[in-house]
Short mmCIF file of C-alpha atoms in Angstrom, two decimals:
data_model
loop_
_atom_site.label_atom_id
_atom_site.label_comp_id
_atom_site.label_asym_id
_atom_site.label_seq_id
_atom_site.Cartn_x
_atom_site.Cartn_y
_atom_site.Cartn_z
CA MET Z 356 12.19 43.55 58.93
CA VAL Z 357 15.91 43.54 58.51
CA LYS Z 358 15.69 42.78 54.90
CA TRP Z 359 13.30 45.64 54.50
CA LEU Z 360 15.56 48.11 56.42
CA ARG Z 361 18.59 47.05 54.23
CA SER Z 362 16.99 47.06 50.75
CA SER Z 363 13.71 49.13 50.54
CA LYS Z 364 13.75 52.67 49.05
CA THR Z 365 11.09 53.70 51.60
CA SER Z 366 13.49 52.46 54.38
CA MET Z 367 16.26 54.32 52.97
CA VAL Z 368 14.21 57.57 53.18
CA ILE Z 369 13.04 56.86 56.66
CA SER Z 370 16.67 55.88 57.92
CA THR Z 371 18.05 59.00 56.42
CA ILE Z 372 15.48 61.09 58.34
CA ILE Z 373 16.34 59.32 61.53
CA ARG Z 374 20.08 59.56 60.66
CA LEU Z 375 19.68 63.39 60.05
CA TYR Z 376 17.80 63.96 63.28
CA VAL Z 377 20.53 61.81 65.35
CA GLY Z 378 23.22 63.55 63.69
CA VAL Z 379 21.89 67.08 64.44
CA VAL Z 380 21.45 66.08 68.05
CA TRP Z 381 25.16 64.81 68.22
CA PHE Z 382 26.50 67.63 66.31
CA LEU Z 383 24.68 70.37 68.47
CA SER Z 384 25.93 68.53 71.58
CA GLY Z 385 29.62 68.59 70.52
CA PHE Z 386 29.53 72.01 68.99
CA GLY Z 387 28.02 73.49 72.18
CA LYS Z 388 30.68 71.87 74.29
CA ILE Z 389 33.47 72.99 72.04
CA SER Z 390 32.12 76.47 71.39
CA SER Z 391 31.58 77.11 75.12
CA GLY Z 392 35.31 76.64 75.67
CA ASN Z 393 34.91 75.46 79.25
CA PHE Z 394 33.50 71.92 78.92
CA SER Z 395 34.66 69.53 81.60
CA ALA Z 396 33.27 66.15 82.37
CA SER Z 397 34.88 66.10 85.72
CA SER Z 398 31.79 66.78 87.71
CA MET Z 399 29.80 64.25 85.90
CA ILE Z 400 32.63 61.76 86.51
CA ASP Z 401 32.69 62.54 90.14
CA MET Z 402 28.96 62.32 90.42
CA ALA Z 403 28.94 58.90 88.68
CA ILE Z 404 31.77 57.66 91.19
CA LYS Z 405 29.91 59.00 94.34
CA ASN Z 406 26.46 57.98 93.19
CA PRO Z 407 26.75 54.83 90.98
CA VAL Z 408 23.79 53.24 89.27
CA THR Z 409 22.40 50.70 91.75
CA ASP Z 410 20.53 47.49 91.30
CA ALA Z 411 17.21 46.35 92.86
CA ASN Z 412 19.06 45.64 96.13
CA GLY Z 413 20.63 49.00 96.27
CA GLN Z 414 24.12 47.75 95.47
CA PRO Z 415 26.33 49.24 92.75
CA ALA Z 416 25.27 47.50 89.45
CA TYR Z 417 28.27 48.27 87.45
CA ASP Z 418 31.31 48.01 89.65
CA PHE Z 419 33.64 47.47 86.71
CA TYR Z 420 32.60 50.77 85.21
CA THR Z 421 32.98 52.87 88.44
CA SER Z 422 36.61 51.36 88.61
CA PHE Z 423 37.19 52.30 85.11
CA LEU Z 424 36.11 55.80 85.87
CA LYS Z 425 38.36 55.98 88.90
CA SER Z 426 41.37 54.46 87.53
CA VAL Z 427 41.47 55.46 83.84
CA VAL Z 428 39.03 58.35 83.19
CA GLN Z 429 39.80 60.63 86.22
CA PRO Z 430 43.54 60.65 85.97
CA ASN Z 431 43.19 61.43 82.17
CA ILE Z 432 40.29 63.70 82.40
CA ASP Z 433 41.65 66.15 79.71
CA VAL Z 434 42.03 63.45 77.21
CA PHE Z 435 38.54 62.30 77.81
CA ASN Z 436 37.21 65.87 77.59
CA PHE Z 437 38.64 66.29 74.18
CA LEU Z 438 37.30 62.78 73.10
CA VAL Z 439 33.82 63.63 74.24
CA GLU Z 440 33.64 67.23 72.63
CA TYR Z 441 35.13 66.10 69.24
CA GLY Z 442 33.61 62.55 69.29
CA GLU Z 443 30.28 63.98 69.44
CA LEU Z 444 30.98 66.74 66.89
CA PHE Z 445 32.46 64.09 64.21
CA ILE Z 446 29.69 61.57 64.93
CA GLY Z 447 27.14 64.27 64.22
CA LEU Z 448 28.94 65.37 61.03
CA GLY Z 449 29.34 61.63 59.89
CA LEU Z 450 25.71 61.12 60.30
CA ILE Z 451 24.55 64.52 58.90
CA PHE Z 452 26.52 64.02 55.62
CA GLY Z 453 26.01 60.15 55.52
CA THR Z 454 29.73 59.51 55.60
CA LEU Z 455 30.98 56.35 57.21
CA THR Z 456 27.47 56.05 58.69
CA THR Z 457 27.81 52.69 60.31
CA ALA Z 458 30.94 53.65 61.99
CA ALA Z 459 29.57 56.86 63.17
CA THR Z 460 26.59 55.00 64.55
CA PHE Z 461 28.56 52.46 66.36
CA PHE Z 462 30.57 55.17 68.06
CA ALA Z 463 27.25 57.06 68.94
CA MET Z 464 25.94 53.99 70.66
CA GLY Z 465 29.30 53.56 72.55
CA LEU Z 466 28.93 56.94 73.97
CA ASN Z 467 25.27 56.41 74.75
CA PHE Z 468 26.12 53.35 76.65
CA ASN Z 469 28.95 55.06 78.56
CA TYR Z 470 26.44 57.85 79.56
CA LEU Z 471 23.70 55.17 80.64
CA LEU Z 472 26.41 53.30 82.69
CA ALA Z 473 27.33 56.57 84.43
CA GLY Z 474 23.74 57.07 85.30
CA MET Z 475 22.64 59.71 82.92
CA ILE Z 476 19.37 58.84 81.42
CA SER Z 477 18.56 61.94 79.33
CA THR Z 478 17.90 61.23 75.65
CA ASN Z 479 20.15 58.30 75.67
CA PRO Z 480 17.50 55.49 75.49
CA LEU Z 481 15.68 57.31 72.51
CA LEU Z 482 18.97 57.88 70.75
CA LEU Z 483 19.94 54.15 71.15
CA PHE Z 484 16.84 53.05 69.66
CA LEU Z 485 17.22 55.37 66.70
CA GLU Z 486 20.92 54.38 66.25
CA LEU Z 487 19.89 50.68 66.37
CA ILE Z 488 17.51 51.25 63.42
CA ILE Z 489 20.32 53.10 61.52
CA LEU Z 490 22.85 50.26 62.41
CA VAL Z 491 20.52 47.57 61.18
CA ALA Z 492 19.68 49.44 57.99
CA GLY Z 493 23.42 49.54 57.35
CA PHE Z 494 24.48 50.82 53.99
CA ASN Z 495 20.93 51.74 52.91
CA ALA Z 496 20.97 54.34 55.88
CA GLY Z 497 23.80 56.13 54.00
CA LYS Z 498 22.78 55.87 50.35
CA ILE Z 499 21.25 59.40 50.57
CA GLY Z 500 24.59 60.66 51.48
CA LEU Z 501 28.25 60.52 50.78
CA ASP Z 502 28.32 56.85 51.60
CA ARG Z 503 26.97 56.20 48.07
CA TRP Z 504 30.35 57.10 46.85
CA VAL Z 505 32.66 56.55 49.87
CA VAL Z 506 31.70 53.02 50.57
CA PRO Z 507 32.20 51.59 47.03
CA PHE Z 508 35.52 53.45 46.90
CA MET Z 509 36.66 51.85 50.09
CA ARG Z 510 35.59 48.49 48.98
CA GLU Z 511 37.60 48.86 45.92
CA LYS Z 512 40.77 50.07 47.62
CA LEU Z 513 40.61 47.94 50.79
CA PRO Z 514 40.27 44.30 49.74
CA PHE Z 515 39.06 43.02 53.03
CA LEU Z 516 36.02 45.22 52.75
CA LYS Z 517 34.89 43.45 49.56
CA LYS Z 518 33.36 40.58 51.49
CA SER Z 519 31.29 42.90 53.63
CA VAL Z 520 27.51 42.70 53.30
CA GLU Z 521 25.11 45.51 52.38
#
């Protein structure tokens, strides 16, 4: 399956369709936050701290994450608001245009995991599944996009990338 995802022309088309869908979802989310001009994650952060995700025994499942939210995110909420807004926008653009597809997908998955750790289910599981397909497809997922030219250029200019796999 992995070999097919990484080398098949059919897989290239399917992963491009998936990539475009996921990219549009991320782009619209980021664009909506930026264009509203009043996005703030503080209420979501407060909710995640007051009502953390619990395990089967009713105990907080991710104490480390609640501590991270309290000690790092809350005091720097303006920085994290900016990172979320523009992170979602640029992830979306990267996936739509097929530019640095693997990196964009990696950061998308990171945001999805953060949202899940905070207890926000929404579309995060579906996006994670689709992003996993894109990530496994690797370079093939960006061939119908700017990665067709960007990745070979970067491999030529940055010697440590020449050993990377396709």
